[in-house]
Amino acid sequence: MSANCVVVGAGPVGLVGALALARRGVAVTVVEAEGMGRMRPGSRAIGLFAPTVRRFDAVLPGLGEAVAAAGIRVRGYDAYYGERRVFGYRSRRGVLGRVMPSELLGVSLPQTVTENHLYEACVAHGVRFRWASPLMRLSSNPDGVEIELETGDTLSAAYVIGADGARSRVRDEIGATLRGTPDDTRFVIVDVADHPDGTTPHMPGFFQYNCPRLGGRNVMHMPFQGGMRIDLQCLPGDDADYWSGLDGIRRWTAEIVDPWYGEHVTWVSSYRFHQSVADTYTDPHRRVLLAGEAAHLFAPWGGRGLNSGVFDATDAATAIAHALRTPDPHRARRAIERVACHRRAWGIRNRDLSSRALRIMRAAEPTTLRVRDRAARLAPVCWPAGAWLANAPLQMAPPPVGLRGLY
């Protein structure tokens, strides 16, 4: 069996890459290690920013709009320093109470919902799927790629997009290596159900530095369609098992949200920051491109994993479609090299921004702590100071001047 292109991994990054190829007339097969209907627990990849939604629409008109309609539109964000509110933002509403598209901060929804929209679009455009087919071996040559699956089947492809996640077999097979180390700071993620009073979907994003009721720990929460995610940043020496246990969760969540949420936990995870980028996004023969967590691992703050992964995969699809059209193998090779270098540069940029966020949040250096404290004192009279504190965990562009915070 052969195809112009094989995509390894049926997560949102792999699916959008496959769809982008199919929309360009490329025959595509998606290979996924797990079975169809696999479980996807937890609030992974819940945040889609406006550029990502627009990229969905660029791949397939109306797709971004459909995904956005399935989620909660993030309309506001509050930041506190201790008990002092240092920043607040709410998007304005247009006709009939609608949020103006240019003012949306993003969309929040479970990864499974995004995947369902992408999968249906892929099927409608002729993408074929091989479920429960783990990759066993991959080898590239100047003319293409040979793929051996654990099912015993062999596939041939002109090009491959490796979107098979943090433990990427594709990355290993092309000899690429993630460069970076996990940070020692531990975080606890708690997913909770929607409150029965209907308020959860309307809660703004929230971040608090040095919460006095939690011994100076940083906390955040963000609603998504169907629930809310709450994060706690542990202090050095904390027992992460306690803070991620039900007794600990009931204690600390009750200090920042309604105690009801602590009794309605749907998922818990404890994690450390990973700040890593592959040393190359392509193979020596320029027949394979990495995308998403196969290419990079970032801290979940700021949603850089999925959002940058969508651009990795769709840019890879554009380059592959161009390479397939050109009869000149040198030009085809350069097209792959260019996108690999371009996306890796973005990976390094996102890694550096994510690392900066952690430095500000943790404030282990005295200079950073002094800057943070000064910004908090200035926030009531100086909007940029509050905006800087609010933006530190995200490292994104602030809202337009006309839509600035409450201070």
GROMACS .gro file of C-alpha atoms in nm, residues 98-399:
model
  302
   98ARG     CA    1  -2.204   3.898   2.057
   99VAL     CA    2  -1.835   3.936   2.127
  100MET     CA    3  -1.662   4.109   1.839
  101PRO     CA    4  -1.432   3.853   1.665
  102SER     CA    5  -1.130   4.083   1.681
  103GLU     CA    6  -1.172   4.108   2.059
  104LEU     CA    7  -1.178   3.738   2.144
  105LEU     CA    8  -0.892   3.616   2.359
  106GLY     CA    9  -0.948   3.257   2.253
  107VAL     CA   10  -1.169   2.951   2.279
  108SER     CA   11  -1.166   2.692   2.557
  109LEU     CA   12  -1.289   2.337   2.495
  110PRO     CA   13  -1.181   1.975   2.552
  111GLN     CA   14  -0.925   1.830   2.313
  112THR     CA   15  -1.168   1.553   2.221
  113VAL     CA   16  -1.417   1.804   2.083
  114THR     CA   17  -1.151   1.966   1.865
  115GLU     CA   18  -1.040   1.622   1.747
  116ASN     CA   19  -1.395   1.521   1.656
  117HIS     CA   20  -1.437   1.826   1.431
  118LEU     CA   21  -1.103   1.762   1.264
  119TYR     CA   22  -1.164   1.389   1.224
  120GLU     CA   23  -1.502   1.441   1.057
  121ALA     CA   24  -1.347   1.692   0.817
  122CYS     CA   25  -1.065   1.448   0.738
  123VAL     CA   26  -1.308   1.165   0.660
  124ALA     CA   27  -1.516   1.397   0.442
  125HIS     CA   28  -1.200   1.481   0.241
  126GLY     CA   29  -1.091   1.123   0.186
  127VAL     CA   30  -0.822   1.083   0.451
  128ARG     CA   31  -0.771   0.716   0.538
  129PHE     CA   32  -0.701   0.592   0.890
  130ARG     CA   33  -0.507   0.298   1.031
  131TRP     CA   34  -0.609   0.263   1.398
  132ALA     CA   35  -0.433   0.042   1.655
  133SER     CA   36  -0.124   0.040   1.434
  134PRO     CA   37   0.185   0.140   1.634
  135LEU     CA   38   0.490   0.243   1.435
  136MET     CA   39   0.769  -0.011   1.464
  137ARG     CA   40   1.029   0.117   1.219
  138LEU     CA   41   1.074   0.409   0.979
  139SER     CA   42   1.350   0.462   0.726
  140SER     CA   43   1.387   0.742   0.475
  141ASN     CA   44   1.586   0.760   0.154
  142PRO     CA   45   1.621   1.018  -0.125
  143ASP     CA   46   1.303   0.886  -0.291
  144GLY     CA   47   1.068   0.846   0.004
  145VAL     CA   48   0.993   0.673   0.333
  146GLU     CA   49   0.928   0.312   0.429
  147ILE     CA   50   0.716   0.248   0.738
  148GLU     CA   51   0.677  -0.081   0.923
  149LEU     CA   52   0.386  -0.118   1.162
  150GLU     CA   53   0.356  -0.358   1.454
  151THR     CA   54   0.059  -0.510   1.272
  152GLY     CA   55   0.308  -0.648   1.019
  153ASP     CA   56   0.201  -0.411   0.742
  154THR     CA   57   0.441  -0.191   0.547
  155LEU     CA   58   0.358   0.152   0.405
  156SER     CA   59   0.546   0.358   0.149
  157ALA     CA   60   0.515   0.735   0.133
  158ALA     CA   61   0.674   1.025  -0.045
  159TYR     CA   62   0.666   1.226   0.279
  160VAL     CA   63   0.577   1.178   0.645
  161ILE     CA   64   0.456   1.418   0.913
  162GLY     CA   65   0.549   1.291   1.260
  163ALA     CA   66   0.284   1.414   1.503
  164ASP     CA   67   0.304   1.126   1.749
  165GLY     CA   68   0.352   1.322   2.068
  166ALA     CA   69   0.608   1.359   2.344
  167ARG     CA   70   0.735   1.000   2.317
  168SER     CA   71   0.759   1.024   1.939
  169ARG     CA   72   0.883   0.711   1.766
  170VAL     CA   73   0.918   0.910   1.444
  171ARG     CA   74   1.160   1.148   1.617
  172ASP     CA   75   1.367   0.856   1.740
  173GLU     CA   76   1.369   0.687   1.401
  174ILE     CA   77   1.506   0.994   1.218
  175GLY     CA   78   1.776   1.044   1.482
  176ALA     CA   79   1.641   1.369   1.625
  177THR     CA   80   1.680   1.446   1.995
  178LEU     CA   81   1.490   1.675   2.229
  179ARG     CA   82   1.728   1.928   2.384
  180GLY     CA   83   1.630   2.055   2.727
  181THR     CA   84   1.553   1.941   3.080
  182PRO     CA   85   1.241   1.941   3.298
  183ASP     CA   86   1.218   2.203   3.568
  184ASP     CA   87   1.200   2.095   3.933
  185THR     CA   88   0.890   2.305   4.008
  186ARG     CA   89   0.581   2.085   4.031
  187PHE     CA   90   0.228   2.185   3.936
  188VAL     CA   91  -0.104   2.021   4.013
  189ILE     CA   92  -0.388   2.027   3.757
  190VAL     CA   93  -0.742   1.963   3.875
  191ASP     CA   94  -1.041   1.934   3.642
  192VAL     CA   95  -1.381   1.994   3.801
  193ALA     CA   96  -1.737   1.972   3.675
  194ASP     CA   97  -1.959   2.264   3.578
  195HIS     CA   98  -2.132   2.415   3.880
  196PRO     CA   99  -2.507   2.341   3.869
  197ASP     CA  100  -2.589   2.711   3.909
  198GLY     CA  101  -2.457   2.771   3.554
  199THR     CA  102  -2.185   3.021   3.649
  200THR     CA  103  -1.878   2.818   3.549
  201PRO     CA  104  -1.877   2.894   3.172
  202HIS     CA  105  -1.899   3.268   3.245
  203MET     CA  106  -1.604   3.285   3.484
  204PRO     CA  107  -1.306   3.482   3.349
  205GLY     CA  108  -0.957   3.342   3.336
  206PHE     CA  109  -0.786   3.395   3.672
  207PHE     CA  110  -0.428   3.401   3.797
  208GLN     CA  111  -0.306   3.487   4.147
  209TYR     CA  112   0.053   3.537   4.258
  210ASN     CA  113   0.143   3.461   4.620
  211CYS     CA  114  -0.203   3.360   4.737
  212PRO     CA  115  -0.188   3.436   5.114
  213ARG     CA  116  -0.453   3.173   5.191
  214LEU     CA  117  -0.230   2.909   5.029
  215GLY     CA  118   0.101   3.000   5.186
  216GLY     CA  119   0.215   3.221   4.896
  217ARG     CA  120   0.158   2.962   4.620
  218ASN     CA  121   0.049   3.071   4.272
  219VAL     CA  122  -0.292   2.950   4.150
  220MET     CA  123  -0.501   2.983   3.836
  221HIS     CA  124  -0.830   2.864   3.692
  222MET     CA  125  -0.985   2.865   3.347
  223PRO     CA  126  -1.329   2.736   3.243
  224PHE     CA  127  -1.368   2.515   2.940
  225GLN     CA  128  -1.673   2.366   2.774
  226GLY     CA  129  -1.800   2.112   3.025
  227GLY     CA  130  -1.591   2.208   3.328
  228MET     CA  131  -1.305   2.413   3.468
  229ARG     CA  132  -0.932   2.360   3.507
  230ILE     CA  133  -0.761   2.472   3.829
  231ASP     CA  134  -0.379   2.479   3.865
  232LEU     CA  135  -0.158   2.509   4.173
  233GLN     CA  136   0.215   2.586   4.161
  234CYS     CA  137   0.389   2.398   4.439
  235LEU     CA  138   0.664   2.552   4.649
  236PRO     CA  139   1.009   2.390   4.679
  237GLY     CA  140   0.986   2.101   4.920
  238ASP     CA  141   0.609   2.058   4.883
  239ASP     CA  142   0.464   1.708   4.897
  240ALA     CA  143   0.301   1.698   4.553
  241ASP     CA  144   0.119   1.376   4.647
  242TYR     CA  145  -0.065   1.561   4.923
  243TRP     CA  146  -0.156   1.862   4.710
  244SER     CA  147  -0.282   1.635   4.431
  245GLY     CA  148  -0.471   1.406   4.671
  246LEU     CA  149  -0.843   1.455   4.732
  247ASP     CA  150  -0.796   1.589   5.087
  248GLY     CA  151  -0.539   1.842   4.967
  249ILE     CA  152  -0.751   1.938   4.668
  250ARG     CA  153  -1.057   2.000   4.883
  251ARG     CA  154  -0.848   2.223   5.107
  252TRP     CA  155  -0.681   2.444   4.849
  253THR     CA  156  -0.956   2.470   4.590
  254ALA     CA  157  -1.197   2.591   4.858
  255GLU     CA  158  -0.967   2.890   4.914
  256ILE     CA  159  -0.998   3.018   4.555
  257VAL     CA  160  -1.331   2.887   4.421
  258ASP     CA  161  -1.660   2.759   4.561
  259PRO     CA  162  -1.596   2.456   4.789
  260TRP     CA  163  -1.848   2.267   4.571
  261TYR     CA  164  -1.578   2.222   4.308
  262GLY     CA  165  -1.352   2.031   4.545
  263GLU     CA  166  -1.624   1.769   4.582
  264HIS     CA  167  -1.671   1.731   4.206
  265VAL     CA  168  -1.324   1.655   4.073
  266THR     CA  169  -1.316   1.476   3.737
  267TRP     CA  170  -0.941   1.444   3.679
  268VAL     CA  171  -0.611   1.517   3.857
  269SER     CA  172  -0.254   1.531   3.733
  270SER     CA  173   0.080   1.644   3.872
  271TYR     CA  174   0.345   1.761   3.629
  272ARG     CA  175   0.673   1.946   3.585
  273PHE     CA  176   0.760   2.199   3.318
  274HIS     CA  177   0.935   2.058   3.013
  275GLN     CA  178   1.125   2.308   2.802
  276SER     CA  179   1.268   2.112   2.510
  277VAL     CA  180   1.305   2.153   2.134
  278ALA     CA  181   1.425   1.888   1.887
  279ASP     CA  182   1.771   1.950   1.747
  280THR     CA  183   1.622   1.904   1.399
  281TYR     CA  184   1.266   1.895   1.267
  282THR     CA  185   1.353   1.684   0.963
  283ASP     CA  186   1.552   1.380   0.855
  284PRO     CA  187   1.877   1.381   0.653
  285HIS     CA  188   1.687   1.307   0.329
  286ARG     CA  189   1.426   1.579   0.390
  287ARG     CA  190   1.135   1.337   0.366
  288VAL     CA  191   1.004   1.363   0.725
  289LEU     CA  192   0.884   1.666   0.921
  290LEU     CA  193   0.809   1.675   1.294
  291ALA     CA  194   0.514   1.865   1.438
  292GLY     CA  195   0.366   1.938   1.780
  293GLU     CA  196   0.505   1.756   2.082
  294ALA     CA  197   0.710   1.531   1.857
  295ALA     CA  198   0.912   1.847   1.789
  296HIS     CA  199   0.890   2.037   2.117
  297LEU     CA  200   0.768   2.024   2.476
  298PHE     CA  201   0.657   2.343   2.649
  299ALA     CA  202   0.496   2.428   2.979
  300PRO     CA  203   0.116   2.421   2.950
  301TRP     CA  204   0.089   2.785   3.059
  302GLY     CA  205   0.010   2.987   2.748
  303GLY     CA  206  -0.112   2.691   2.541
  304ARG     CA  207   0.195   2.687   2.320
  305GLY     CA  208   0.201   2.311   2.264
  306LEU     CA  209  -0.120   2.268   2.064
  307ASN     CA  210  -0.131   2.616   1.914
  308SER     CA  211   0.223   2.604   1.779
  309GLY     CA  212   0.167   2.242   1.677
  310VAL     CA  213  -0.120   2.345   1.450
  311PHE     CA  214   0.115   2.584   1.270
  312ASP     CA  215   0.390   2.318   1.258
  313ALA     CA  216   0.157   2.072   1.087
  314THR     CA  217  -0.014   2.310   0.845
  315ASP     CA  218   0.316   2.472   0.743
  316ALA     CA  219   0.457   2.121   0.690
  317ALA     CA  220   0.157   2.036   0.470
  318THR     CA  221   0.215   2.346   0.258
  319ALA     CA  222   0.583   2.258   0.212
  320ILE     CA  223   0.509   1.895   0.127
  321ALA     CA  224   0.241   1.989  -0.126
  322HIS     CA  225   0.492   2.224  -0.291
  323ALA     CA  226   0.763   1.955  -0.290
  324LEU     CA  227   0.526   1.706  -0.452
  325ARG     CA  228   0.442   1.951  -0.730
  326THR     CA  229   0.795   2.045  -0.829
  327PRO     CA  230   0.989   1.813  -1.065
  328ASP     CA  231   1.320   1.949  -0.932
  329PRO     CA  232   1.439   1.735  -0.636
  330HIS     CA  233   1.670   2.012  -0.517
  331ARG     CA  234   1.385   2.261  -0.496
  332ALA     CA  235   1.171   2.000  -0.321
  333ARG     CA  236   1.447   1.941  -0.067
  334ARG     CA  237   1.486   2.315  -0.005
  335ALA     CA  238   1.112   2.352   0.056
  336ILE     CA  239   1.130   2.095   0.336
  337GLU     CA  240   1.448   2.244   0.480
  338ARG     CA  241   1.298   2.593   0.486
  339VAL     CA  242   0.988   2.491   0.679
  340ALA     CA  243   1.190   2.275   0.919
  341CYS     CA  244   1.420   2.567   1.000
  342HIS     CA  245   1.129   2.812   1.022
  343ARG     CA  246   0.926   2.597   1.260
  344ARG     CA  247   1.229   2.512   1.473
  345ALA     CA  248   1.301   2.885   1.511
  346TRP     CA  249   0.944   2.925   1.637
  347GLY     CA  250   0.998   2.630   1.869
  348ILE     CA  251   1.303   2.798   2.022
  349ARG     CA  252   1.113   3.126   2.054
  350ASN     CA  253   0.821   2.956   2.229
  351ARG     CA  254   1.059   2.768   2.458
  352ASP     CA  255   1.229   3.093   2.556
  353LEU     CA  256   0.896   3.269   2.618
  354SER     CA  257   0.774   2.977   2.827
  355SER     CA  258   1.099   2.977   3.027
  356ARG     CA  259   1.062   3.350   3.088
  357ALA     CA  260   0.708   3.290   3.218
  358LEU     CA  261   0.836   3.036   3.469
  359ARG     CA  262   1.113   3.268   3.590
  360ILE     CA  263   0.861   3.544   3.658
  361MET     CA  264   0.608   3.312   3.821
  362ARG     CA  265   0.866   3.147   4.044
  363ALA     CA  266   1.070   3.465   4.115
  364ALA     CA  267   1.359   3.267   4.262
  365GLU     CA  268   1.601   3.549   4.175
  366PRO     CA  269   1.586   3.857   4.404
  367THR     CA  270   1.585   4.093   4.104
  368THR     CA  271   1.280   3.927   3.950
  369LEU     CA  272   1.097   3.938   4.282
  370ARG     CA  273   1.172   4.310   4.322
  371VAL     CA  274   1.046   4.382   3.971
  372ARG     CA  275   0.728   4.186   4.039
  373ASP     CA  276   0.663   4.365   4.369
  374ARG     CA  277   0.719   4.705   4.208
  375ALA     CA  278   0.484   4.623   3.922
  376ALA     CA  279   0.215   4.523   4.172
  377ARG     CA  280   0.251   4.856   4.357
  378LEU     CA  281   0.230   5.052   4.031
  379ALA     CA  282  -0.060   4.857   3.878
  380PRO     CA  283  -0.344   5.076   4.017
  381VAL     CA  284  -0.201   5.386   3.850
  382CYS     CA  285   0.003   5.238   3.564
  383TRP     CA  286  -0.183   5.002   3.328
  384PRO     CA  287   0.132   4.850   3.168
  385ALA     CA  288   0.256   4.733   3.510
  386GLY     CA  289  -0.062   4.534   3.576
  387ALA     CA  290  -0.072   4.407   3.219
  388TRP     CA  291   0.288   4.283   3.252
  389LEU     CA  292   0.200   4.083   3.564
  390ALA     CA  293  -0.116   3.941   3.406
  391ASN     CA  294   0.068   3.849   3.088
  392ALA     CA  295   0.367   3.689   3.258
  393PRO     CA  296   0.225   3.332   3.268
  394LEU     CA  297   0.103   3.358   2.906
  395GLN     CA  298   0.371   3.573   2.739
  396MET     CA  299   0.121   3.690   2.477
  397ALA     CA  300   0.045   4.027   2.324
  398PRO     CA  301  -0.176   4.242   2.552
  399PRO     CA  302  -0.528   4.344   2.441
   0.00000   0.00000   0.00000
